[in-house]
Amino acid sequence: MAEITTELIKALRDETGISVMQVKKALEEAGGDTEKAKVILRKTSSAIAAKKGDRELGAGVAAAYVHAGGQVVGAIVLSCETDFVSRNPEFSALAYDIAMHVAAMKPVFKSKDDVTEENLRAARDVFTTEAANVPEAKREIAIQGKLDAYIAERALLEQPFVKNGDVTIRELIDQAVQKFGEKVEVTRFERLSVK
């Protein structure tokens, strides 16, 4: 077990923005291993976000990112519970980063729950044709794998964050819930492009 120093706690706290007590607890649980502590903190943030999921959203911020000489715009509304959090510069920076992600990654749906039956049916038809040469015993698995990848590519919350591929947008928002102590949600997004 590695020694858990004040410097180690401070470094992880600076990296994650999560409270000193939660960082210290995660480091203790991980035996001083920073990478394991990050995983523990991600799991904790998901649990905290689930608990706050039914809270009322009453504030937020709209953010836009313009890219490629004005050729592409990503815009989002990131909502939270209070004005106190919505005025936090870190909250605004998160909204801007997600708007940048929207501009870069072209999400079509907010989450996998928003994919319509019609979209799934059309994708399944294409993937069934593509998998025609796959042995019949493995064909359905191949089609389902392609469907899962299709959804993950197009659903904002399932996409790996453009600035850190180790974290999805959902995990990024869960971390914000843990950091700010409020429900945080992308309530609207839009991508506009000249081409």
Short mmCIF file of C-alpha atoms in Angstrom, two decimals:
data_model
loop_
_atom_site.label_atom_id
_atom_site.label_comp_id
_atom_site.label_asym_id
_atom_site.label_seq_id
_atom_site.Cartn_x
_atom_site.Cartn_y
_atom_site.Cartn_z
CA MET A 1 0.00 0.00 0.00
CA ALA A 2 1.39 3.36 -1.06
CA GLU A 3 1.48 6.18 1.42
CA ILE A 4 -1.42 8.60 1.03
CA THR A 5 0.19 12.00 1.32
CA THR A 6 -1.35 15.45 1.31
CA GLU A 7 0.36 16.07 -2.04
CA LEU A 8 -1.23 12.93 -3.54
CA ILE A 9 -4.68 13.97 -2.29
CA LYS A 10 -4.19 17.51 -3.58
CA ALA A 11 -3.01 16.31 -7.01
CA LEU A 12 -6.03 14.01 -7.45
CA ARG A 13 -8.38 16.69 -6.15
CA ASP A 14 -6.94 19.23 -8.61
CA GLU A 15 -7.32 16.73 -11.45
CA THR A 16 -10.90 15.70 -10.65
CA GLY A 17 -12.35 18.71 -8.85
CA ILE A 18 -13.97 16.36 -6.33
CA SER A 19 -13.93 17.15 -2.61
CA VAL A 20 -10.85 16.39 -0.53
CA MET A 21 -12.77 13.97 1.71
CA GLN A 22 -14.10 11.93 -1.23
CA VAL A 23 -10.66 11.87 -2.86
CA LYS A 24 -9.01 10.77 0.40
CA LYS A 25 -11.61 8.02 0.90
CA ALA A 26 -11.12 6.75 -2.68
CA LEU A 27 -7.33 6.73 -2.27
CA GLU A 28 -7.64 4.80 1.00
CA GLU A 29 -9.95 2.27 -0.65
CA ALA A 30 -7.52 1.96 -3.58
CA GLY A 31 -4.50 1.48 -1.33
CA GLY A 32 -2.91 4.71 -2.54
CA ASP A 33 -3.16 3.77 -6.26
CA THR A 34 -4.24 6.93 -8.11
CA GLU A 35 -5.62 5.12 -11.17
CA LYS A 36 -7.73 2.78 -9.04
CA ALA A 37 -8.93 5.78 -7.03
CA LYS A 38 -10.09 7.45 -10.27
CA VAL A 39 -12.16 4.36 -11.11
CA ILE A 40 -13.66 4.37 -7.61
CA LEU A 41 -14.50 8.07 -7.95
CA ARG A 42 -16.21 7.41 -11.32
CA LYS A 43 -18.33 4.65 -9.77
CA THR A 44 -19.21 6.92 -6.86
CA SER A 45 -20.17 9.77 -9.19
CA SER A 46 -22.55 7.46 -11.12
CA ALA A 47 -24.24 6.41 -7.88
CA ILE A 48 -24.56 10.01 -6.71
CA ALA A 49 -26.00 11.06 -10.09
CA ALA A 50 -28.59 8.27 -9.91
CA LYS A 51 -29.71 9.43 -6.45
CA LYS A 52 -30.18 13.01 -7.68
CA GLY A 53 -31.89 11.96 -10.93
CA ASP A 54 -35.41 12.93 -9.88
CA ARG A 55 -34.56 16.44 -8.68
CA GLU A 56 -36.03 19.50 -10.38
CA LEU A 57 -33.87 21.50 -12.81
CA GLY A 58 -34.35 25.24 -12.35
CA ALA A 59 -31.24 26.91 -13.75
CA GLY A 60 -28.49 26.38 -16.29
CA VAL A 61 -26.36 27.88 -18.98
CA ALA A 62 -26.40 27.92 -22.78
CA ALA A 63 -23.05 27.50 -24.48
CA ALA A 64 -21.87 27.50 -28.07
CA TYR A 65 -18.64 26.51 -29.75
CA VAL A 66 -17.80 27.79 -33.24
CA HIS A 67 -15.27 25.76 -35.24
CA ALA A 68 -13.63 25.72 -38.66
CA GLY A 69 -13.80 29.42 -39.41
CA GLY A 70 -17.49 29.65 -38.67
CA GLN A 71 -18.40 26.54 -40.67
CA VAL A 72 -19.60 24.42 -37.70
CA VAL A 73 -21.40 25.34 -34.47
CA GLY A 74 -22.16 23.12 -31.50
CA ALA A 75 -24.65 24.52 -28.99
CA ILE A 76 -26.09 23.08 -25.79
CA VAL A 77 -28.21 23.95 -22.79
CA LEU A 78 -26.67 22.47 -19.65
CA SER A 79 -29.17 22.56 -16.81
CA CYS A 80 -28.73 22.35 -13.05
CA GLU A 81 -30.81 22.99 -9.94
CA THR A 82 -29.65 26.43 -8.76
CA ASP A 83 -28.29 29.74 -10.05
CA PHE A 84 -25.39 29.31 -7.64
CA VAL A 85 -24.06 26.38 -9.69
CA SER A 86 -25.04 27.81 -13.08
CA ARG A 87 -22.89 30.92 -12.41
CA ASN A 88 -19.86 28.80 -11.48
CA PRO A 89 -17.08 29.28 -14.08
CA GLU A 90 -16.32 25.54 -13.98
CA PHE A 91 -19.95 24.77 -14.85
CA SER A 92 -19.77 27.17 -17.81
CA ALA A 93 -16.48 25.58 -18.90
CA LEU A 94 -18.14 22.15 -18.81
CA ALA A 95 -21.00 23.43 -20.99
CA TYR A 96 -18.49 24.90 -23.46
CA ASP A 97 -16.54 21.60 -23.59
CA ILE A 98 -19.72 19.64 -24.30
CA ALA A 99 -20.69 22.16 -27.01
CA MET A 100 -17.23 21.62 -28.56
CA HIS A 101 -17.84 17.86 -28.38
CA VAL A 102 -21.20 18.28 -30.15
CA ALA A 103 -19.52 20.26 -32.95
CA ALA A 104 -16.78 17.64 -33.37
CA MET A 105 -18.67 14.36 -32.90
CA LYS A 106 -22.04 15.04 -34.57
CA PRO A 107 -24.37 13.29 -32.09
CA VAL A 108 -27.88 12.66 -33.37
CA PHE A 109 -29.57 11.44 -30.18
CA LYS A 110 -29.15 12.54 -26.57
CA SER A 111 -29.04 8.97 -25.21
CA LYS A 112 -29.62 5.43 -26.41
CA ASP A 113 -33.18 5.74 -25.04
CA ASP A 114 -33.90 8.41 -27.67
CA VAL A 115 -33.15 6.12 -30.63
CA THR A 116 -36.49 5.42 -32.29
CA GLU A 117 -37.73 2.01 -33.40
CA GLU A 118 -37.69 3.32 -36.96
CA ASN A 119 -33.96 4.19 -36.69
CA LEU A 120 -33.19 0.80 -35.15
CA ARG A 121 -35.18 -1.06 -37.81
CA ALA A 122 -33.42 0.79 -40.65
CA ALA A 123 -29.98 0.17 -39.09
CA ARG A 124 -30.83 -3.50 -38.43
CA ASP A 125 -31.79 -3.94 -42.11
CA VAL A 126 -28.45 -2.51 -43.25
CA PHE A 127 -26.47 -4.60 -40.74
CA THR A 128 -28.39 -7.78 -41.64
CA THR A 129 -27.34 -7.30 -45.26
CA GLU A 130 -23.73 -6.62 -44.19
CA ALA A 131 -23.68 -9.75 -42.01
CA ALA A 132 -25.03 -12.06 -44.71
CA ASN A 133 -21.64 -13.80 -45.05
CA VAL A 134 -21.24 -14.35 -41.29
CA PRO A 135 -21.99 -17.95 -40.21
CA GLU A 136 -25.62 -18.22 -39.11
CA ALA A 137 -24.69 -19.21 -35.54
CA LYS A 138 -22.84 -15.91 -35.05
CA ARG A 139 -24.89 -13.66 -37.34
CA GLU A 140 -27.26 -12.28 -34.66
CA ILE A 141 -24.30 -11.49 -32.37
CA ALA A 142 -22.59 -9.64 -35.21
CA ILE A 143 -25.74 -7.66 -36.02
CA GLN A 144 -26.28 -6.76 -32.35
CA GLY A 145 -22.64 -5.67 -32.04
CA LYS A 146 -23.04 -3.38 -35.06
CA LEU A 147 -26.28 -1.96 -33.61
CA ASP A 148 -24.62 -1.26 -30.26
CA ALA A 149 -21.73 0.51 -32.00
CA TYR A 150 -24.17 2.48 -34.19
CA ILE A 151 -26.01 3.75 -31.10
CA ALA A 152 -22.82 4.53 -29.15
CA GLU A 153 -21.51 6.53 -32.12
CA ARG A 154 -24.64 8.66 -32.40
CA ALA A 155 -25.89 9.06 -28.81
CA LEU A 156 -24.27 12.07 -27.11
CA LEU A 157 -24.18 10.58 -23.60
CA GLU A 158 -22.59 7.33 -24.84
CA GLN A 159 -19.83 8.98 -26.89
CA PRO A 160 -16.26 9.13 -25.58
CA PHE A 161 -15.47 12.75 -24.67
CA VAL A 162 -13.49 14.38 -27.48
CA LYS A 163 -10.88 15.82 -25.06
CA ASN A 164 -10.47 12.59 -23.04
CA GLY A 165 -11.51 9.35 -24.72
CA ASP A 166 -11.34 7.46 -21.41
CA VAL A 167 -14.54 9.20 -20.23
CA THR A 168 -17.97 9.27 -21.88
CA ILE A 169 -20.13 12.38 -21.84
CA ARG A 170 -22.43 10.58 -19.36
CA GLU A 171 -19.46 9.99 -17.02
CA LEU A 172 -18.38 13.62 -17.45
CA ILE A 173 -21.85 14.77 -16.37
CA ASP A 174 -21.90 12.26 -13.49
CA GLN A 175 -18.59 13.75 -12.31
CA ALA A 176 -20.17 17.22 -12.48
CA VAL A 177 -23.07 15.99 -10.31
CA GLN A 178 -20.56 14.76 -7.74
CA LYS A 179 -18.51 17.96 -7.97
CA PHE A 180 -21.37 20.48 -7.79
CA GLY A 181 -23.71 18.45 -5.57
CA GLU A 182 -26.68 18.99 -7.88
CA LYS A 183 -28.43 17.25 -10.73
CA VAL A 184 -26.79 18.26 -14.02
CA GLU A 185 -28.27 17.42 -17.40
CA VAL A 186 -27.89 18.31 -21.06
CA THR A 187 -31.46 19.39 -21.79
CA ARG A 188 -30.90 20.41 -25.39
CA PHE A 189 -28.19 20.28 -28.03
CA GLU A 190 -27.83 21.27 -31.64
CA ARG A 191 -25.14 21.04 -34.29
CA LEU A 192 -25.23 23.39 -37.25
CA SER A 193 -22.98 23.07 -40.26
CA VAL A 194 -22.58 24.94 -43.53
CA LYS A 195 -21.86 21.67 -45.35
#
